[in-house]
Short mmCIF file of C-alpha atoms in Angstrom, two decimals:
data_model
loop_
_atom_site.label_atom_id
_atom_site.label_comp_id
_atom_site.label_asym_id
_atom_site.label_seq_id
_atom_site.Cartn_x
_atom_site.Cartn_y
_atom_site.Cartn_z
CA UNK U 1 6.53 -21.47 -5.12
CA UNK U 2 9.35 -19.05 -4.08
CA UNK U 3 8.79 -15.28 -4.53
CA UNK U 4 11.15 -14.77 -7.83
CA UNK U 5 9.50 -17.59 -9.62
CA UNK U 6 5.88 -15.86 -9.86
CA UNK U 7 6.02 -14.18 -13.05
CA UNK U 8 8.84 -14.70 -15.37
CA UNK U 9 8.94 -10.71 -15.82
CA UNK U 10 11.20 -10.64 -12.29
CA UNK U 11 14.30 -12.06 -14.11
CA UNK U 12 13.81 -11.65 -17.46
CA UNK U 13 16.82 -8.71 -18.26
CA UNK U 14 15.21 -6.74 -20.85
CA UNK U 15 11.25 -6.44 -19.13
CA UNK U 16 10.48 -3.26 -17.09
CA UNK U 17 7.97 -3.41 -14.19
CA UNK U 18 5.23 -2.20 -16.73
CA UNK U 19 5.24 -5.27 -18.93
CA UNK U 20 2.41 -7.42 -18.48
CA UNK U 21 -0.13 -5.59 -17.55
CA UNK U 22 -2.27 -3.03 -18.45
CA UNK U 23 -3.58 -1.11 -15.60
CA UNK U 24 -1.45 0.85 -13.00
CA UNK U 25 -2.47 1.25 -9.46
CA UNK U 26 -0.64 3.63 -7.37
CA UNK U 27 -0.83 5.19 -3.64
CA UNK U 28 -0.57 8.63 -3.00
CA UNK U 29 0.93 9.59 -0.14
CA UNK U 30 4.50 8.67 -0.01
CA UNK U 31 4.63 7.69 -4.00
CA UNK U 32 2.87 10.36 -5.44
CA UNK U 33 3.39 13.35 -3.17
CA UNK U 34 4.05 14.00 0.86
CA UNK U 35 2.63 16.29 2.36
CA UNK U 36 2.30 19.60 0.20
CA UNK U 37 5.07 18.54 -2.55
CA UNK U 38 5.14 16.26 -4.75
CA UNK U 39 8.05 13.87 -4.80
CA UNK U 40 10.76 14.12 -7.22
CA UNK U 41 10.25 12.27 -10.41
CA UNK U 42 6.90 10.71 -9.85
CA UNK U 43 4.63 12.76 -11.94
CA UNK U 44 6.73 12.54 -14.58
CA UNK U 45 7.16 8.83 -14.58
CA UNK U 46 2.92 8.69 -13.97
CA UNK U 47 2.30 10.95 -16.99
CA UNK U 48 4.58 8.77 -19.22
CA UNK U 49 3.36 5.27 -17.78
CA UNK U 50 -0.21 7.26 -19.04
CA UNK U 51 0.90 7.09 -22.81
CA UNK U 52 0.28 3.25 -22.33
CA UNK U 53 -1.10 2.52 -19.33
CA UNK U 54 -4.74 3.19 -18.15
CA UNK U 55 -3.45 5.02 -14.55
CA UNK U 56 -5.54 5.28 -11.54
CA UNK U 57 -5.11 5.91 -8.07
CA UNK U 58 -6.19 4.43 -4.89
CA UNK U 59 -6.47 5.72 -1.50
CA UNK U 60 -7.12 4.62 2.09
CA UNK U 61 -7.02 8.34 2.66
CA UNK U 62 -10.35 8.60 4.07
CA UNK U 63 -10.46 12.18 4.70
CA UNK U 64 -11.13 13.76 1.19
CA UNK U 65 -13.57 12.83 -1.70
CA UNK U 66 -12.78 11.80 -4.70
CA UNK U 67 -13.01 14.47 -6.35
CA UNK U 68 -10.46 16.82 -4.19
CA UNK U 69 -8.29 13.76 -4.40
CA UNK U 70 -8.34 14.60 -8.14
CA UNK U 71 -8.12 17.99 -7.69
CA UNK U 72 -4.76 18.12 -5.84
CA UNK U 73 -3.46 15.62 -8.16
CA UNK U 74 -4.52 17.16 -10.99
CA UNK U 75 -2.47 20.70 -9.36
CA UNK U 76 0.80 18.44 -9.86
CA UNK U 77 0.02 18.51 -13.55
CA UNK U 78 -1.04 15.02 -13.78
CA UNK U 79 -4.51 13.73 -16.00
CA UNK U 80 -6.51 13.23 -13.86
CA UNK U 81 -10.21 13.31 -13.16
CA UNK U 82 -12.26 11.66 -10.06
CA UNK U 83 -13.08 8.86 -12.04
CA UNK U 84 -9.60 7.83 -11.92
CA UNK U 85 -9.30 7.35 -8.24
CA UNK U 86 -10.38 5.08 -5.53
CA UNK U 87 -10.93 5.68 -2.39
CA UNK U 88 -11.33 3.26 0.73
CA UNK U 89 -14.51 5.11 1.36
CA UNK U 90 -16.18 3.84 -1.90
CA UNK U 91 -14.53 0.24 -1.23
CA UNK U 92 -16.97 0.57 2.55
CA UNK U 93 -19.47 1.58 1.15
CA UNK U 94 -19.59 -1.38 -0.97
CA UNK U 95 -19.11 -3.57 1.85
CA UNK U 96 -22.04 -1.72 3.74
CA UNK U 97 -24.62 -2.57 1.14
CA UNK U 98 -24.14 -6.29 1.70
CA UNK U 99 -24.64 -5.87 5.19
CA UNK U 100 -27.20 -3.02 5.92
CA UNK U 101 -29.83 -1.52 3.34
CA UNK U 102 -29.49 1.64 1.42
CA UNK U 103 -31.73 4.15 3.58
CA UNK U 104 -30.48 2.91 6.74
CA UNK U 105 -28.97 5.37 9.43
CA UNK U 106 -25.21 5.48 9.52
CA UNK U 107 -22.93 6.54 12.26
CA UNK U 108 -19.65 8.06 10.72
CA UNK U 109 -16.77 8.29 12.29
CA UNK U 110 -14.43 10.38 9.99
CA UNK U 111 -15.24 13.62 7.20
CA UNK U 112 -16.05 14.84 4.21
CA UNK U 113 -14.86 11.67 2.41
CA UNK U 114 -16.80 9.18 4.45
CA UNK U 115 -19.83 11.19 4.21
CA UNK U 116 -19.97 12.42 1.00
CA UNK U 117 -19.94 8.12 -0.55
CA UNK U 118 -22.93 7.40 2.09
CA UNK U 119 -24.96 9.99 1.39
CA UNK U 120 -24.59 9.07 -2.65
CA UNK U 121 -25.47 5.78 -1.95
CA UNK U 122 -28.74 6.63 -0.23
CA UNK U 123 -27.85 6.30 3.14
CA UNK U 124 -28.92 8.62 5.99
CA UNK U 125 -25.70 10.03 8.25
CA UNK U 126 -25.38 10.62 11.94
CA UNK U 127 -22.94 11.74 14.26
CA UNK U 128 -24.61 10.53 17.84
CA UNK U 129 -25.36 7.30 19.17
CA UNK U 130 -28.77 8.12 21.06
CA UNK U 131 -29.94 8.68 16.79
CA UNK U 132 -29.82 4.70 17.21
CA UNK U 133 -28.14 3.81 13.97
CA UNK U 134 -27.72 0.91 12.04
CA UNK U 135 -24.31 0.59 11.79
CA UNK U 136 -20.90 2.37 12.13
CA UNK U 137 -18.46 3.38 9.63
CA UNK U 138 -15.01 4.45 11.04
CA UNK U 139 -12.54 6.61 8.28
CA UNK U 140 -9.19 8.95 9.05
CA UNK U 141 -9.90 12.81 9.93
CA UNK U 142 -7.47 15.02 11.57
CA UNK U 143 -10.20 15.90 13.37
CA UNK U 144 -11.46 13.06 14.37
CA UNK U 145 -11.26 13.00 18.60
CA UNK U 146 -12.51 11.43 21.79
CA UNK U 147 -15.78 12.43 21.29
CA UNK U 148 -16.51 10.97 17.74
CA UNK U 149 -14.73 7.48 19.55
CA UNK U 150 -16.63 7.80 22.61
CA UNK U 151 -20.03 7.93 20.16
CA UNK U 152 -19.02 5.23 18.00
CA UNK U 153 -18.21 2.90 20.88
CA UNK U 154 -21.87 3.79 23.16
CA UNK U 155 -23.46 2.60 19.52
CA UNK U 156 -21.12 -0.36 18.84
CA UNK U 157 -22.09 -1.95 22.35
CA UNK U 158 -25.42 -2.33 21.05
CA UNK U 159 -24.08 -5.07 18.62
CA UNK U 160 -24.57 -3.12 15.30
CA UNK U 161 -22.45 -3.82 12.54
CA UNK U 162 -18.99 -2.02 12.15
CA UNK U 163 -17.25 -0.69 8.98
CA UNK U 164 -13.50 0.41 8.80
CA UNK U 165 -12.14 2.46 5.72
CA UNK U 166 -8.12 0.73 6.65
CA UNK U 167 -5.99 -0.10 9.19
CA UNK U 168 -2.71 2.03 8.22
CA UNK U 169 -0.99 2.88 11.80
CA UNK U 170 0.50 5.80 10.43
CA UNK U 171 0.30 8.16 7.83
CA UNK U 172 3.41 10.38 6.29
CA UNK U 173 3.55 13.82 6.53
CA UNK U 174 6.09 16.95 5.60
CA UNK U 175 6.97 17.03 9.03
CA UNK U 176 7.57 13.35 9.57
CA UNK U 177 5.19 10.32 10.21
CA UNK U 178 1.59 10.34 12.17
CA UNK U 179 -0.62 8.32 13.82
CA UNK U 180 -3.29 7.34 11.28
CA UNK U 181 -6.49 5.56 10.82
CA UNK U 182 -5.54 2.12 13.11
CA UNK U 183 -4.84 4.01 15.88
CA UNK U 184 -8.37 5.73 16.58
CA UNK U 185 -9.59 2.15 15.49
CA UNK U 186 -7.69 0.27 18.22
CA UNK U 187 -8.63 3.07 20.36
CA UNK U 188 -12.44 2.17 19.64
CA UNK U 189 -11.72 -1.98 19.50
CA UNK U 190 -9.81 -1.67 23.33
CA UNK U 191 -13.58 -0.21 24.30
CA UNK U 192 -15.63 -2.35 22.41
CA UNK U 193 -13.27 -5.91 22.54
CA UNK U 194 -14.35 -6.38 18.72
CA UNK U 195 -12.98 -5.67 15.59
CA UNK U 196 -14.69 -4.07 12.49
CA UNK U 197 -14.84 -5.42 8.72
CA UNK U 198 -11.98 -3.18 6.67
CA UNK U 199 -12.42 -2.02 3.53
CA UNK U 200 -8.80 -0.19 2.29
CA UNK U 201 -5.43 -1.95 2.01
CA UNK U 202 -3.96 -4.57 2.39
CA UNK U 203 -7.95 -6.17 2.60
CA UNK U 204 -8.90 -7.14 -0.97
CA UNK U 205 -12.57 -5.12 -1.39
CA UNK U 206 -10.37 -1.80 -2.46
CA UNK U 207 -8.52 -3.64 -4.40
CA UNK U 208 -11.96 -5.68 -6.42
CA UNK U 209 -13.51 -2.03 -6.44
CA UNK U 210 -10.63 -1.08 -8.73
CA UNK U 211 -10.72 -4.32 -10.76
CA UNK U 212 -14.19 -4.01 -11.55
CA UNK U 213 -14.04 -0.13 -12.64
CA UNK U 214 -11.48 -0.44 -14.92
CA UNK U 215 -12.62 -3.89 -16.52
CA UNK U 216 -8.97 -5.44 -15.96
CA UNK U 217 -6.87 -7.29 -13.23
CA UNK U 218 -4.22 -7.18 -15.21
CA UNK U 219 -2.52 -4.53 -12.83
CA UNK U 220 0.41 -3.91 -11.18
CA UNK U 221 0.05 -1.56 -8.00
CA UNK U 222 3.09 0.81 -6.80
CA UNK U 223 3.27 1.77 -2.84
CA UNK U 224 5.57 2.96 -0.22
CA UNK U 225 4.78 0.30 2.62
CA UNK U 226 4.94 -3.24 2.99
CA UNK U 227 1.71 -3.95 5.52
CA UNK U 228 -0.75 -2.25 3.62
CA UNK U 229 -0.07 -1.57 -0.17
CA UNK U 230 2.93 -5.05 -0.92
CA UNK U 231 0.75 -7.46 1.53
CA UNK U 232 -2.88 -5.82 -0.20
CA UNK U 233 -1.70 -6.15 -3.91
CA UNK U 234 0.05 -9.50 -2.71
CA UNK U 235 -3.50 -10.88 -1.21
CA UNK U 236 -5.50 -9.29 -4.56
CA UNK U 237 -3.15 -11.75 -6.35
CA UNK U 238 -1.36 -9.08 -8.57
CA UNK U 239 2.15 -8.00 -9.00
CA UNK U 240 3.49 -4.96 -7.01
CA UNK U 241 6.20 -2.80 -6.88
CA UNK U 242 7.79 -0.84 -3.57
CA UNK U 243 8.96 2.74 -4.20
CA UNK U 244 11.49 4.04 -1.74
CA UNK U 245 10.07 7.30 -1.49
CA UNK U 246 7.72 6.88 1.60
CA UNK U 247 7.38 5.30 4.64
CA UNK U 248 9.43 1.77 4.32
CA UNK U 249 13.04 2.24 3.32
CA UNK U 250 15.86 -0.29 3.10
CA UNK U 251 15.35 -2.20 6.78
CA UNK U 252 12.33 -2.95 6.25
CA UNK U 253 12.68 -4.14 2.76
CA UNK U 254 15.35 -6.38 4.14
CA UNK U 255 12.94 -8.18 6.90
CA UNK U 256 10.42 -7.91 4.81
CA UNK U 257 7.69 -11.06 5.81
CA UNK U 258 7.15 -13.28 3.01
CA UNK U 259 3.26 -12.37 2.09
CA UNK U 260 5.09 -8.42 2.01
CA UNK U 261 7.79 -8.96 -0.03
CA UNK U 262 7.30 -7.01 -3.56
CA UNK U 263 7.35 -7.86 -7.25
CA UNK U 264 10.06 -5.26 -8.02
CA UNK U 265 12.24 -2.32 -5.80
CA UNK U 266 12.72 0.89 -6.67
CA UNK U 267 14.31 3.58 -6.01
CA UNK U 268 11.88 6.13 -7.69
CA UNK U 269 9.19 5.53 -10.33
CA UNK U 270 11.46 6.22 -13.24
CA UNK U 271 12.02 2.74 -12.78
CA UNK U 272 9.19 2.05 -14.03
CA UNK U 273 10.08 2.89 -17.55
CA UNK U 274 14.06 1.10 -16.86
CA UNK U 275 14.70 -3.03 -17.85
CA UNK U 276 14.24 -4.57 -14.33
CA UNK U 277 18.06 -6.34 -13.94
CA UNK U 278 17.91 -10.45 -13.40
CA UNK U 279 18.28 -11.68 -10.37
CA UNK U 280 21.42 -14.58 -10.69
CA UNK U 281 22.47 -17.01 -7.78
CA UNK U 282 25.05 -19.55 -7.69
CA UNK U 283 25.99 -21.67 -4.19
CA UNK U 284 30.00 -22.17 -3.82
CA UNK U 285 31.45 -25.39 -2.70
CA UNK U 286 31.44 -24.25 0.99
CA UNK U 287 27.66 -23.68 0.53
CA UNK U 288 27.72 -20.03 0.81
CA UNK U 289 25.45 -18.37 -1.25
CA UNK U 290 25.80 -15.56 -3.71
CA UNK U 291 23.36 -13.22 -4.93
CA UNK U 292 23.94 -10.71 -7.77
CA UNK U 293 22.11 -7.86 -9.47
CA UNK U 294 24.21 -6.12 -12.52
CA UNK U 295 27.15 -5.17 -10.97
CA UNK U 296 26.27 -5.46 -6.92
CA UNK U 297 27.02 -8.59 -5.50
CA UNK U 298 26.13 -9.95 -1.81
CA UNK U 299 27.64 -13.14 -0.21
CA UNK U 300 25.60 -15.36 2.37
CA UNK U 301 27.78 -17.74 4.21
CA UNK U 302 25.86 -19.20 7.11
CA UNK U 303 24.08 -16.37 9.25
CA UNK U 304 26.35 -13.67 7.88
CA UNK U 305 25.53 -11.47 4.67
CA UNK U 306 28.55 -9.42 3.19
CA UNK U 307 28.84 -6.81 0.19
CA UNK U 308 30.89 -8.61 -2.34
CA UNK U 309 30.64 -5.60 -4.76
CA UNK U 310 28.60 -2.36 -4.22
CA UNK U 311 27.76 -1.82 -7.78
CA UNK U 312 27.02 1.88 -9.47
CA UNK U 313 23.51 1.30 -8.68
CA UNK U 314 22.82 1.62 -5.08
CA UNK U 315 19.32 -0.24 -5.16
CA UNK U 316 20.95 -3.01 -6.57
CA UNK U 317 22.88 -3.91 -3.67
CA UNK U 318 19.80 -4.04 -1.51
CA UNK U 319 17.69 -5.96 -4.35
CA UNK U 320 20.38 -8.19 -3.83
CA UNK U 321 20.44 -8.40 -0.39
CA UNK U 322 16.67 -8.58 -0.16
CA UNK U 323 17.44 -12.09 -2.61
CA UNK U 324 19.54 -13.12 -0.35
CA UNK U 325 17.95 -13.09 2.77
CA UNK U 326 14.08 -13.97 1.24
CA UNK U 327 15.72 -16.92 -0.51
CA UNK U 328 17.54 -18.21 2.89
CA UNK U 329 13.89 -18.64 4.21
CA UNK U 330 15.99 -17.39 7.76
CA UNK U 331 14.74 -13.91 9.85
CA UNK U 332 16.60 -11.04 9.72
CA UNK U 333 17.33 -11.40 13.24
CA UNK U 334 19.20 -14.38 13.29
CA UNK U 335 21.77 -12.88 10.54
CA UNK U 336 24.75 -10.64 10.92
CA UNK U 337 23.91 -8.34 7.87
CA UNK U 338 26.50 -5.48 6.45
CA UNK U 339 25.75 -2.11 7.12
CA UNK U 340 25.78 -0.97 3.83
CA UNK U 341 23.09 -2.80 2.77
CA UNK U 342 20.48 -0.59 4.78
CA UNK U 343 22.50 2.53 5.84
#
């Protein structure tokens, strides 16, 4: 089935990204806020999706609990209280009680967050390997370093089980973009030649830990990136939208693999609350193709992709192009595409 045809919403002229569904997921980092501030527009939008929507919030965020996760949100002016938010600690945790029992001895890797869901579910923490524990669970800290790596990998070589909160490579920040959670992970998997079970985007169990809170799959889920939050919603089997406020902008949206490409692209998340435009194609005699969104308009003629008409809307042209180039089924690679549609 090809990526438009999912749900009728995607080309239907008059339906916004809300319609359908009930529940609304959404990231933090790089929808919600980055860094200290939050972004422009979003906690507005979030409030007012709240007058209809049940909103939560999930998090591969490992660091904090749920309840400062709440907190800071909370200092943005939004509704919200720790119930509302998930965190990919709780979501390994989950997966740790199908594979260890509660009481067992847990190595953690990570902080506050990590610690503070094992210890509620009755397990006993350590930091060292010579405690001989039961199993390892491995979350984001900025202060995670060798050491903590060093002790997780002397207790993973005894063949004990291994959790992972998420696999994110990198994590935004005000002062640009940082190495996150997969990197001390592939730091740990180069010394132990394994890999551990994940818990947090784009795996599923964060995603089923949300579902079964709120009662509902009928969800849609906002993020900023395309390998964790598109390609996690996309494998919970829910619609998703891509907010260009965070880490993936136009080139990637453009090249986007086919199990990352999103639901709906926006700019921001008053979006949310707009009529998502249709989507209408026609093929020419010569068997170019043409793609148009309102009043942007992209031409595909073999392997090159021009800009017909820019439109007034500037995220038109690249829903457009993104049409274009996911319906030609060819790689971004092999096309000559028009600066303007990612500059």
């Amino acid at each position: 089935m090809a990526w438009w045809s999912r749900s009728r919403r995607v080309t239907e002229p008059t339906a916004t990204p809300l319609d359908g569904v009930s529940l609304v997921l959404a990231d933090l980092d790089g929808v919600v806020y980055k860094g200290p501030g939050a972004i422009p527009h979003a906690v507005d939008a979030l409030i007012r999706s709240g007058e209809t929507h049940r909103v939560a919030y999930i998090t591969n965020n490992a660091a904090r609990t749920a309840a400062s996760v709440a907190e800071h949100l909370a200092g943005f002016g939004l509704p919200v209280t720790a119930d509302d938010v998930v965190t990919s600690p709780q979501a390994a945790v989950k997966l740790l009680l199908d594979i260890v029992p509660v009481g067992s001895l847990i190595l953690v890797v990570g902080g506050e967050g990590l610690v503070h869901e094992l210890e509620l579910a009755g397990y006993r923490v350590t930091r060292s390997a010579e405690d001989q524990p039961d199993a390892v669970v491995q979350g984001f800290h900025p202060t995670v370093g060798w050491e903590q790596l060093a002790e997780a990998s002397y207790a993973l070589h005894t063949g004990i089980p291994w959790v992972a909160t998420n696999t994110d490579w990198s994590i935004p920040q005000a002062r640009g973009i940082a190495p996150g959670n997969g990197t001390l992970v592939a730091a740990v998997h180069s010394a132990v030649a394994r890999l551990p079970v994940f818990a947090g985007k784009p795996e599923v169990p964060i995603f089923e830990a949300a579902f079964e809170r709120f009662g509902t799959r009928e969800a849609l889920f906002i993020g900023d990136r395309l390998d964790t939050d598109i390609l996690g919603a996309r494998r919970a089997g829910i619609p998703s939208a891509l907010v260009l406020t965070g880490v993936d902008q136009a080139k990637q949206v453009l090249a986007a693999r086919e199990e990352e490409r999103p639901t709906f692209i926006l700019g921001d998340l008053r979006e949310l609350h707009e009529p998502y435009p249709a989507v209408q194609r026609t093929i020419g005699k010569d068997g170019a193709h043409t793609v148009t969104v309102r009043g942007a308009t992209v031409r595909l003629a073999g392997h090159v992709l021009s800009i017909v008409e820019a439109g007034e809307h500037r995220i038109d042209l690249l829903r457009a192009g993104a049409a274009a180039i996911w319906d030609s089924g060819l790689q971004i690679y092999g096309l000559d595409v028009a600066e303007g549609l990612y500059a």
